[in-house]
PDB file of C-alpha atoms in Angstrom:
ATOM      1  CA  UNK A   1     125.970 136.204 143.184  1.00 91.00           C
ATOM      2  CA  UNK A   2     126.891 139.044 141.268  1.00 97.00           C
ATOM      3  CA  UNK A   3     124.888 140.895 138.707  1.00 98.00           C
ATOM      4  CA  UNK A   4     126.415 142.533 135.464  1.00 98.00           C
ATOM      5  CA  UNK A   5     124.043 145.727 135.065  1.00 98.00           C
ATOM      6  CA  UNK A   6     125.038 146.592 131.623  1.00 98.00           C
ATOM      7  CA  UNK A   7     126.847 144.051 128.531  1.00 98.00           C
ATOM      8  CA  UNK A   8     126.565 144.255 125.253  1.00 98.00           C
ATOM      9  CA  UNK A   9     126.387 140.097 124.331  1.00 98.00           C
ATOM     10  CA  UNK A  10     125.413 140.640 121.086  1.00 96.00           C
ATOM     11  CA  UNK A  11     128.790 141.972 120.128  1.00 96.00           C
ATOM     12  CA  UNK A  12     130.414 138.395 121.415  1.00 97.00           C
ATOM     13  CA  UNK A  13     131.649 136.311 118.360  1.00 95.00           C
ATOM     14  CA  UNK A  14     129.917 133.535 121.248  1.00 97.00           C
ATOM     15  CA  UNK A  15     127.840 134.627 123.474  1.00 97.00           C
ATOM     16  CA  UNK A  16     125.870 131.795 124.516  1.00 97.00           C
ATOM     17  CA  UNK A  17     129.843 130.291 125.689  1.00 97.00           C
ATOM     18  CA  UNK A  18     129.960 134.048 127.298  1.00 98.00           C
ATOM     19  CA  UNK A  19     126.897 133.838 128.989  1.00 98.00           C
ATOM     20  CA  UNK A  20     127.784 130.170 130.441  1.00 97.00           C
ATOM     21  CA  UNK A  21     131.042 131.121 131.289  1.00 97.00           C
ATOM     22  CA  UNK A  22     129.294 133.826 133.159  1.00 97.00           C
ATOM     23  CA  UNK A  23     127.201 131.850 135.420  1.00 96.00           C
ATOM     24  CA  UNK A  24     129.857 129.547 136.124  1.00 96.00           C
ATOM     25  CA  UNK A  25     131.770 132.492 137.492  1.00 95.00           C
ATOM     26  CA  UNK A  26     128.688 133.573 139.693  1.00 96.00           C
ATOM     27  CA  UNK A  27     127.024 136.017 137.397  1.00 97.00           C
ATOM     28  CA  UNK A  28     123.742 134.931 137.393  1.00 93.00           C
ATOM     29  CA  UNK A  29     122.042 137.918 136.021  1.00 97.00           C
ATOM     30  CA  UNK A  30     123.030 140.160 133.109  1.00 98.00           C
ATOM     31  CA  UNK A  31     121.613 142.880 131.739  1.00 98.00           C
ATOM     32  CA  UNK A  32     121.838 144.193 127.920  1.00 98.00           C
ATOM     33  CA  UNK A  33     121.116 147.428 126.810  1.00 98.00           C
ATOM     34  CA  UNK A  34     120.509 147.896 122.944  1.00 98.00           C
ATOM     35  CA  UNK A  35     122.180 150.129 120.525  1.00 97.00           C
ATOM     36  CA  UNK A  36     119.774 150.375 118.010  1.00 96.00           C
ATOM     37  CA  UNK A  37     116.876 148.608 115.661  1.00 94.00           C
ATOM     38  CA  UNK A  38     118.934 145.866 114.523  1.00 94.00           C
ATOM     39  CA  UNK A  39     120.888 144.809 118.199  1.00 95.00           C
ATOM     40  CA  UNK A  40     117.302 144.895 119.870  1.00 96.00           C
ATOM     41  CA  UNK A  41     116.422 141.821 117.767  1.00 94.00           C
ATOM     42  CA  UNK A  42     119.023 139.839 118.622  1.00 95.00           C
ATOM     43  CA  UNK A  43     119.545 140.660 122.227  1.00 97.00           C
ATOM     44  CA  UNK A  44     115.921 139.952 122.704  1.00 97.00           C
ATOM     45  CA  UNK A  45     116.107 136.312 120.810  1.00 96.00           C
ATOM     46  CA  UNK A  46     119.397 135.946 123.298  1.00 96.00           C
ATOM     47  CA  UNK A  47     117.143 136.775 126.401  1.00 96.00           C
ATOM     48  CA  UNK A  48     114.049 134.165 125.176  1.00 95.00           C
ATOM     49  CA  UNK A  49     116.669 131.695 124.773  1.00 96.00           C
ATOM     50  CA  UNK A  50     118.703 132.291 128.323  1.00 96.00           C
ATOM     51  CA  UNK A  51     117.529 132.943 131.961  1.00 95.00           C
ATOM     52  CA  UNK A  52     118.700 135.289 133.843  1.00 96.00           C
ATOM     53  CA  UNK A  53     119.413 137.886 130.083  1.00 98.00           C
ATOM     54  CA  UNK A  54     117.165 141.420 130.425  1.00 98.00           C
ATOM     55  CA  UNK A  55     117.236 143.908 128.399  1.00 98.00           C
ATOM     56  CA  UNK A  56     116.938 147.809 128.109  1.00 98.00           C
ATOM     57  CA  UNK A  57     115.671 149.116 124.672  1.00 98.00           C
ATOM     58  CA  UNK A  58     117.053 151.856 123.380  1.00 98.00           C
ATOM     59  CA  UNK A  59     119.071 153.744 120.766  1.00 98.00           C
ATOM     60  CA  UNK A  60     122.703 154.767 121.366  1.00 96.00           C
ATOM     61  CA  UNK A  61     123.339 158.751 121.002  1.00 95.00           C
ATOM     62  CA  UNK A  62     126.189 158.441 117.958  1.00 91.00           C
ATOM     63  CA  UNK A  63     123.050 156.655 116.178  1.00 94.00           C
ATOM     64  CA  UNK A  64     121.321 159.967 115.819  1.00 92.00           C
ATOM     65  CA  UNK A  65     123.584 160.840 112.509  1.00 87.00           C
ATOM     66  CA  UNK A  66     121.478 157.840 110.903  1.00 86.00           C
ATOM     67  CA  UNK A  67     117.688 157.813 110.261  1.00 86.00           C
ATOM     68  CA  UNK A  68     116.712 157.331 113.880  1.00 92.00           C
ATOM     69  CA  UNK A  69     112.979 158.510 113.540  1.00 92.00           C
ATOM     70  CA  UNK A  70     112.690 154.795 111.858  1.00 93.00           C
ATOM     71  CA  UNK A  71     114.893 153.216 114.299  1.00 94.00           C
ATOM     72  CA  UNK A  72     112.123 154.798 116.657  1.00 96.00           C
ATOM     73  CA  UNK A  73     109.370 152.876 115.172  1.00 96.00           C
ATOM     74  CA  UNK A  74     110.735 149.449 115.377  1.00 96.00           C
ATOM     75  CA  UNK A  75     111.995 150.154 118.721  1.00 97.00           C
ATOM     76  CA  UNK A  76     108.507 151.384 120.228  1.00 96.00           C
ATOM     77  CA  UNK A  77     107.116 148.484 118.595  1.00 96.00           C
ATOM     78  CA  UNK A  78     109.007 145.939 120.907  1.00 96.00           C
ATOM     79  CA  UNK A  79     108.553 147.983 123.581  1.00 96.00           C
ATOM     80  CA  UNK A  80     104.553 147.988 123.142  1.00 94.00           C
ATOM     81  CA  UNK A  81     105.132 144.285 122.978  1.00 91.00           C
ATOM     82  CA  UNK A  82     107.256 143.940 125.649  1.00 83.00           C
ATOM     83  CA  UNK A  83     107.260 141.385 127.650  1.00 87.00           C
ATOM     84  CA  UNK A  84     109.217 141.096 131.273  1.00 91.00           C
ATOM     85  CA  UNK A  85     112.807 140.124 129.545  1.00 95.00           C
ATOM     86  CA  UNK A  86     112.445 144.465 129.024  1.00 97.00           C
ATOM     87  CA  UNK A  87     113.478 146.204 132.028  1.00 97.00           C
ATOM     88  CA  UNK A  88     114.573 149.785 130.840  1.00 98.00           C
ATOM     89  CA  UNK A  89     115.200 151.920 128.409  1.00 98.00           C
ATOM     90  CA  UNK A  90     118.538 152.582 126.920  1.00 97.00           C
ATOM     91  CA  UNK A  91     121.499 152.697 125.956  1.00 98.00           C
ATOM     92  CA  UNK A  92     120.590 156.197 125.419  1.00 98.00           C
ATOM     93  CA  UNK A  93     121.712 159.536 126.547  1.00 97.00           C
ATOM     94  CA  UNK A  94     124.634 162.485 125.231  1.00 96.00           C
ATOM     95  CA  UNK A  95     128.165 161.948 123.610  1.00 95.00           C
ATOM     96  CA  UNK A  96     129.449 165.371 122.666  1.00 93.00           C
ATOM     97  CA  UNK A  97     133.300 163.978 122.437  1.00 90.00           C
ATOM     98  CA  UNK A  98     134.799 164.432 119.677  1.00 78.00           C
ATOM     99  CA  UNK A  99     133.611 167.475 116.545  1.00 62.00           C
ATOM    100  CA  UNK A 100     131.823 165.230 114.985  1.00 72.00           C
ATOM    101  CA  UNK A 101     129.350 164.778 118.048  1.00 69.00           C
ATOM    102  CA  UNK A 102     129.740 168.145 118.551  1.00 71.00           C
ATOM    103  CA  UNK A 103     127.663 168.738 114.804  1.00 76.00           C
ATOM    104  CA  UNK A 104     125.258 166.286 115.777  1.00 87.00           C
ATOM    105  CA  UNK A 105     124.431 167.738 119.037  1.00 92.00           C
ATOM    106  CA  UNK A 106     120.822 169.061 118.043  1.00 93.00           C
ATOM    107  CA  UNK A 107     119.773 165.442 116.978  1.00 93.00           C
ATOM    108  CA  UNK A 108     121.340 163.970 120.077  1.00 95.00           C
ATOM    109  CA  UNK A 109     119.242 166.145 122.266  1.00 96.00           C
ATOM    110  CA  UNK A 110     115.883 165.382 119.878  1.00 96.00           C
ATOM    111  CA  UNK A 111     116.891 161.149 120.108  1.00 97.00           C
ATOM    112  CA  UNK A 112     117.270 161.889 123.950  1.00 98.00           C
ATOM    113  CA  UNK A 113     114.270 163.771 124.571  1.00 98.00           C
ATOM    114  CA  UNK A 114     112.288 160.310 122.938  1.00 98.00           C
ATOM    115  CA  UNK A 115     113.935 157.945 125.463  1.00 98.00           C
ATOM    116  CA  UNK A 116     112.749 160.452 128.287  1.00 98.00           C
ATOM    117  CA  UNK A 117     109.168 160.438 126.804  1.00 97.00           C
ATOM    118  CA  UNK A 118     109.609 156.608 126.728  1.00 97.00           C
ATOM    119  CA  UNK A 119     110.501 156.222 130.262  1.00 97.00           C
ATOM    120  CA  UNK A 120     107.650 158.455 131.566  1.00 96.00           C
ATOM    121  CA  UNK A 121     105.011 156.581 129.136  1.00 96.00           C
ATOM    122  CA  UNK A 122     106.351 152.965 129.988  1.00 96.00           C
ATOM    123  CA  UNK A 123     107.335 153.795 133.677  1.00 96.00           C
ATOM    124  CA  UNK A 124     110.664 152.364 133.008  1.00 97.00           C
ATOM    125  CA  UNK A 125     114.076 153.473 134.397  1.00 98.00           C
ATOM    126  CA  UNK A 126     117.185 154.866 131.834  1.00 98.00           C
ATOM    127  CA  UNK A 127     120.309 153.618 131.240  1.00 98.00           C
ATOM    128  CA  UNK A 128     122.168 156.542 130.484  1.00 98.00           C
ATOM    129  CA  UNK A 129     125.698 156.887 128.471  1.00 98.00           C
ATOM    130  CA  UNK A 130     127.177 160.214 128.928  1.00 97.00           C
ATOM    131  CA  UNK A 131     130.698 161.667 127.434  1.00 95.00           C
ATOM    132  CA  UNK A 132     131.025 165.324 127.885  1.00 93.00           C
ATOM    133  CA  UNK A 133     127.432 166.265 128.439  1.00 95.00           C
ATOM    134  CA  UNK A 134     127.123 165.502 132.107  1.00 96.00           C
ATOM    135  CA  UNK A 135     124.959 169.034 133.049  1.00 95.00           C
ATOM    136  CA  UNK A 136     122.782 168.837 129.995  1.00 96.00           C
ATOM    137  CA  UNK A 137     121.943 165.218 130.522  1.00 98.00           C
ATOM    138  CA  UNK A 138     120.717 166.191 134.200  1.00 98.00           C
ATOM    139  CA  UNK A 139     119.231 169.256 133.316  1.00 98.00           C
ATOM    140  CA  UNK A 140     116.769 167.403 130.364  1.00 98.00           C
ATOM    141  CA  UNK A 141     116.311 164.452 133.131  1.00 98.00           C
ATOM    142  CA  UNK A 142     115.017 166.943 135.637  1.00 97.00           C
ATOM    143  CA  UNK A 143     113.150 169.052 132.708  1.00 97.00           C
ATOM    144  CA  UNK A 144     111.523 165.876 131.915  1.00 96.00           C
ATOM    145  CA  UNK A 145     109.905 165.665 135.529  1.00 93.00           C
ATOM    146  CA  UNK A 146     109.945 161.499 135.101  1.00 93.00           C
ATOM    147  CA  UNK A 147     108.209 160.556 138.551  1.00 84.00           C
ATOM    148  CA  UNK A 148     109.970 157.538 138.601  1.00 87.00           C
ATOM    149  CA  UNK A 149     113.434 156.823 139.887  1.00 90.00           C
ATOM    150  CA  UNK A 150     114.990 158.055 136.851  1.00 96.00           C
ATOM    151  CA  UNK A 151     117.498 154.950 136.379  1.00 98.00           C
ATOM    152  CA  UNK A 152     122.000 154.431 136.160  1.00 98.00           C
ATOM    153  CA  UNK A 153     124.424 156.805 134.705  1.00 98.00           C
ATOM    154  CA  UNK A 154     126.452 153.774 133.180  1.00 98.00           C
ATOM    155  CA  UNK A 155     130.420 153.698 132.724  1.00 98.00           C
ATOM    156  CA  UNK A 156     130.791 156.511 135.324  1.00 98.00           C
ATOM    157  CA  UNK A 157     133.665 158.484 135.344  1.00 97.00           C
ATOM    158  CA  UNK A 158     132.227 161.872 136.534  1.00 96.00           C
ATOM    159  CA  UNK A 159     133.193 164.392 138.922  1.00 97.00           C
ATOM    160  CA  UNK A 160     132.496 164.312 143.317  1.00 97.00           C
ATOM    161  CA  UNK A 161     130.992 167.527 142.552  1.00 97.00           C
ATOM    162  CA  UNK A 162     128.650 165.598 139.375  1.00 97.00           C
ATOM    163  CA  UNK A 163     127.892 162.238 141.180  1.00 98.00           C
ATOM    164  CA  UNK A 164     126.400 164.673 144.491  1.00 98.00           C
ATOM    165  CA  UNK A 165     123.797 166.065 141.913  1.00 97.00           C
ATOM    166  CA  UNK A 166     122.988 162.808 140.144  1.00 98.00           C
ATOM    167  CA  UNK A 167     122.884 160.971 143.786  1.00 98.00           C
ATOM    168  CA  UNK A 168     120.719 164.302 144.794  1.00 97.00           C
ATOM    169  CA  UNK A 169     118.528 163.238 141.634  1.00 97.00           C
ATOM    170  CA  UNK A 170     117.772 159.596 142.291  1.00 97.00           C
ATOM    171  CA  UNK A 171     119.969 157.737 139.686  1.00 98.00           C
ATOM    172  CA  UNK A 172     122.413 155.035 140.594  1.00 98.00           C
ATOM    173  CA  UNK A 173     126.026 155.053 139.291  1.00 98.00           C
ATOM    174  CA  UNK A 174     127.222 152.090 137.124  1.00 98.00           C
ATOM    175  CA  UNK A 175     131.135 150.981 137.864  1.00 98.00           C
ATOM    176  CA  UNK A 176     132.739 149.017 135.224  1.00 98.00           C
ATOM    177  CA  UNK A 177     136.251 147.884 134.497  1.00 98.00           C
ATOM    178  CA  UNK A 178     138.176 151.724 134.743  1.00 98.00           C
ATOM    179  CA  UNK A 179     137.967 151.248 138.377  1.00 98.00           C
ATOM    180  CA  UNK A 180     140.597 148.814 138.781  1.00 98.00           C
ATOM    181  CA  UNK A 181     143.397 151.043 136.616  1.00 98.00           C
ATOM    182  CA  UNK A 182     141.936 154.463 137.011  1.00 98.00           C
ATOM    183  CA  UNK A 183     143.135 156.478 140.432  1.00 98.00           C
ATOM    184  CA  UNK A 184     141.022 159.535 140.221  1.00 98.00           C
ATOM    185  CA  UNK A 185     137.689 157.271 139.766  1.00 98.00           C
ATOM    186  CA  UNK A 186     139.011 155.875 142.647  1.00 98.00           C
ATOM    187  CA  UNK A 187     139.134 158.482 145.006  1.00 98.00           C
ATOM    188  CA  UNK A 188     135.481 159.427 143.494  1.00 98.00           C
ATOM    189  CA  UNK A 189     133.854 156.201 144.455  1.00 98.00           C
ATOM    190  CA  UNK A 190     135.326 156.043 147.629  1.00 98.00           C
ATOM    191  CA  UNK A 191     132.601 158.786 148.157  1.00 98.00           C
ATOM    192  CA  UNK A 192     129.465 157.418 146.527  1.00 98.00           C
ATOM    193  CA  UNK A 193     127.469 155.300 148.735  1.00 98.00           C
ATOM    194  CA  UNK A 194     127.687 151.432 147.663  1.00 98.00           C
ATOM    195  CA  UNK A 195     123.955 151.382 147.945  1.00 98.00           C
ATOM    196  CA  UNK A 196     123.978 153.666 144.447  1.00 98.00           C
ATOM    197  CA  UNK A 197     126.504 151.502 143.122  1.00 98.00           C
ATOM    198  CA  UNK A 198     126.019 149.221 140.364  1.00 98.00           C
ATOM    199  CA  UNK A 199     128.522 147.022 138.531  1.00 98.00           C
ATOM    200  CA  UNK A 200     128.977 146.107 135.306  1.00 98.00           C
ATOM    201  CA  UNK A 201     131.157 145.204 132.647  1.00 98.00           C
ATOM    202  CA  UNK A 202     130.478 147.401 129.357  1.00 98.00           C
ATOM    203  CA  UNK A 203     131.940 143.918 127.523  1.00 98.00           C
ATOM    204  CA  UNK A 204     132.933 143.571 124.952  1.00 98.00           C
ATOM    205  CA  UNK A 205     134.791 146.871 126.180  1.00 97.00           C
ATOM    206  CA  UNK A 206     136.330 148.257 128.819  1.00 97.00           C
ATOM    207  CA  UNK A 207     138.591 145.290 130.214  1.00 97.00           C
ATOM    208  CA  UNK A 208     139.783 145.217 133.700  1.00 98.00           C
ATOM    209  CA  UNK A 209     142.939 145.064 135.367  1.00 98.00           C
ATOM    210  CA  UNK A 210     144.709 141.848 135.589  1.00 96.00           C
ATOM    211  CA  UNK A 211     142.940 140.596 132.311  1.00 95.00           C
ATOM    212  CA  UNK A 212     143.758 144.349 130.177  1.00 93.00           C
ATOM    213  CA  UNK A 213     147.180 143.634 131.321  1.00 92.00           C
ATOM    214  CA  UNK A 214     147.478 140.150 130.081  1.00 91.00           C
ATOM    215  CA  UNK A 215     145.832 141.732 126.612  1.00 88.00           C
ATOM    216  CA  UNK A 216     143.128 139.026 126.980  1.00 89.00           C
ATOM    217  CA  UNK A 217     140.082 140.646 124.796  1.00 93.00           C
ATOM    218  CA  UNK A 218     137.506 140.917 124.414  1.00 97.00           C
ATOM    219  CA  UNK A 219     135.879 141.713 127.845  1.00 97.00           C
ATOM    220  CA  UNK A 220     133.066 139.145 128.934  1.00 97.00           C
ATOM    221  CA  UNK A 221     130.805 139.187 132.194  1.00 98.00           C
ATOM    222  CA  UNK A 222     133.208 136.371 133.683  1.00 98.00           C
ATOM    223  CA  UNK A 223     135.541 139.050 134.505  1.00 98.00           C
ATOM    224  CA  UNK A 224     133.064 141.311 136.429  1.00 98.00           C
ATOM    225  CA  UNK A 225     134.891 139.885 139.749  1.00 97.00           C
ATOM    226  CA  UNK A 226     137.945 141.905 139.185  1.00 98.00           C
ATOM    227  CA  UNK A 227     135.747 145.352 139.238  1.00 98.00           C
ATOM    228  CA  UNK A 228     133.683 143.612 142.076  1.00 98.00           C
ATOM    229  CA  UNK A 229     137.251 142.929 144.199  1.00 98.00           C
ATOM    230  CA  UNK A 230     138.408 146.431 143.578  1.00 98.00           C
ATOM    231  CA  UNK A 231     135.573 148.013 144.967  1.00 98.00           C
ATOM    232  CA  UNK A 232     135.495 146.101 147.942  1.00 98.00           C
ATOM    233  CA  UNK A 233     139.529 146.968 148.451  1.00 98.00           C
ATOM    234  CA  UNK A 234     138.592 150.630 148.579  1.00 98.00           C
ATOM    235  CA  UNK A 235     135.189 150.215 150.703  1.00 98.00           C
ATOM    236  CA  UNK A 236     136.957 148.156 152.865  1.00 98.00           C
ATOM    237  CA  UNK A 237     134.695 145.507 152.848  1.00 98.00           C
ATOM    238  CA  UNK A 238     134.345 141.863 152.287  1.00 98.00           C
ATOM    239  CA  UNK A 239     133.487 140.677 147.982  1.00 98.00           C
ATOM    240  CA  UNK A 240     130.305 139.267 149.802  1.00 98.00           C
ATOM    241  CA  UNK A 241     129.519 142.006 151.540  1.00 98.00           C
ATOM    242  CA  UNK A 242     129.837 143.846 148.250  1.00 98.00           C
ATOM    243  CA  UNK A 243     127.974 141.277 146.035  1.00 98.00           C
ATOM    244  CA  UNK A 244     124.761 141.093 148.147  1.00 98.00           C
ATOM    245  CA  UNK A 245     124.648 145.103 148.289  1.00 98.00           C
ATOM    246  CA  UNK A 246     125.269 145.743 144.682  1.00 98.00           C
ATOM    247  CA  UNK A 247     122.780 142.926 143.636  1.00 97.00           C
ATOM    248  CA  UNK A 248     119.857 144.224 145.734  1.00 97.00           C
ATOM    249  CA  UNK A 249     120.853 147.843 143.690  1.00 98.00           C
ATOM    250  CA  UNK A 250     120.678 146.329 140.680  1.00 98.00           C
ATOM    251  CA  UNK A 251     117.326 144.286 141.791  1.00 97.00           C
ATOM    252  CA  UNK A 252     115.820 147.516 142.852  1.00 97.00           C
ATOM    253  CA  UNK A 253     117.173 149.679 140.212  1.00 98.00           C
ATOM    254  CA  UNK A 254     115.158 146.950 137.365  1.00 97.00           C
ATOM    255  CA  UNK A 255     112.853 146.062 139.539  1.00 96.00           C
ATOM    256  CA  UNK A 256     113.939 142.759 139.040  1.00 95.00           C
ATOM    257  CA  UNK A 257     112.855 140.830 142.249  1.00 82.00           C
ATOM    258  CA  UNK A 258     110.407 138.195 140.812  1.00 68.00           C
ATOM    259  CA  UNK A 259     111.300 137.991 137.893  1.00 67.00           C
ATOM    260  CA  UNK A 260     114.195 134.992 138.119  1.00 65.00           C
TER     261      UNK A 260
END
């Protein structure tokens, strides 16, 4: 069994076909982090309707040039309501990319500083997207003196030198799709421990080699295998061997483990 720590189903033109697909493949588990207000609805109908569909609430960074203090509301709502579908918050976190990130910094770091208050009130891990803010993401994590595990740095493309402090800190790494195309991710996650590894698929984005070749879009949780057989390539180990570890990461990681 593999699990597919962090999809976006809501995104699918089908995702119910998606998610079936899925399980056929051996994904049993999936779990989908929101973007906002209105994506937290329907991922959470798609996780009443489906076994085996969590969910993280949160509010995704480039969301902070909209009203996000009312996005806030709704979204602490469903987490006061939550029930055990909810097993994070997120997708939150920094994108300082491109200039137009760069003028919405300050209201980045304010939306940011609410998931962290979240996590520590709700005891929940984060999922965390980061694009060119890697220090000041784990210098407000370690400000915010969480007490819990403080969750995945998802879509990881960082640094040896920036997965030894976030390793240091506690979080797990999430590996997506870039690792079966990208070489210097490669040689990165040939260092990280596989029990800090997570997988996932990012879908609808980030498509894997041989499907991103074949220009077969969008990405689904079927085609977590292909990131699943690359890592074991450069580990050296067996898919199994792979599939159990990263499974009991993501089980621990979500605390998961009676809940399907």
């Amino acid at each position: 069994m593999l699990i597919d720590s962090h999809c976006h189903l809501e995104y699918l033109d089908n995702p119910d076909e998606a998610i079936a697909q899925a399980k056929t493949s051996g994904i049993e588990i999936i779990v989908n982090p929101t973007v906002n207000a209105e994506s937290a609805e329907k991922v959470l109908n798609l996780a009443k309707k489906h076994v085996g569909i969590y969910v993280a609430l949160g509010i995704y960074p480039e969301e902070a040039a909209r009203d996000w203090p009312s996005q806030a509301k709704a979204i602490e709502k469903l987490l006061a309501e939550k029930g055990k579908q909810v097993v994070a918050i997120g997708e939150t976190g920094l994108d300082f990319a491109d200039a137009q990130a760069k003028n919405q910094q300050e209201a980045q770091l304010q939306l940011f500083k609410q998931h962290l208050e979240w996590a520590k009130q709700y005891q929940l891990p984060l999922v965390i997207h980061n694009r060119k803010a890697s220090n000041e993401i784990l210098d407000l994590v370690e400000a915010a003196n969480l007490q819990i595990a403080p969750g995945v740095l998802h879509c990881f493309t960082g640094s040896k030198k920036f997965a030894k402090r976030a390793l240091e800190m506690g979080f797990y790494l999430g590996i997506g799709g870039l690792l079966t195309y990208e070489t210097g991710l490669q040689e990165v996650v040939k260092t990280i421990p596989l029990d800090r590894i997570v997988l996932e698929t990012d879908s609808p984005y980030l498509v894997p080699e041989p499907v991103r070749q074949e220009k077969r879009y969008p990405n689904e949780p079927a085609n977590l295998i292909y990131t699943a057989q690359k890592l074991a390539e450069l580990k050296q180990l067996s898919l199994e061997e792979v599939a159990a570890q990263t499974t009991q990461n993501v089980n621990l990681l979500f605390s998961l483990e009676g809940k399907y």
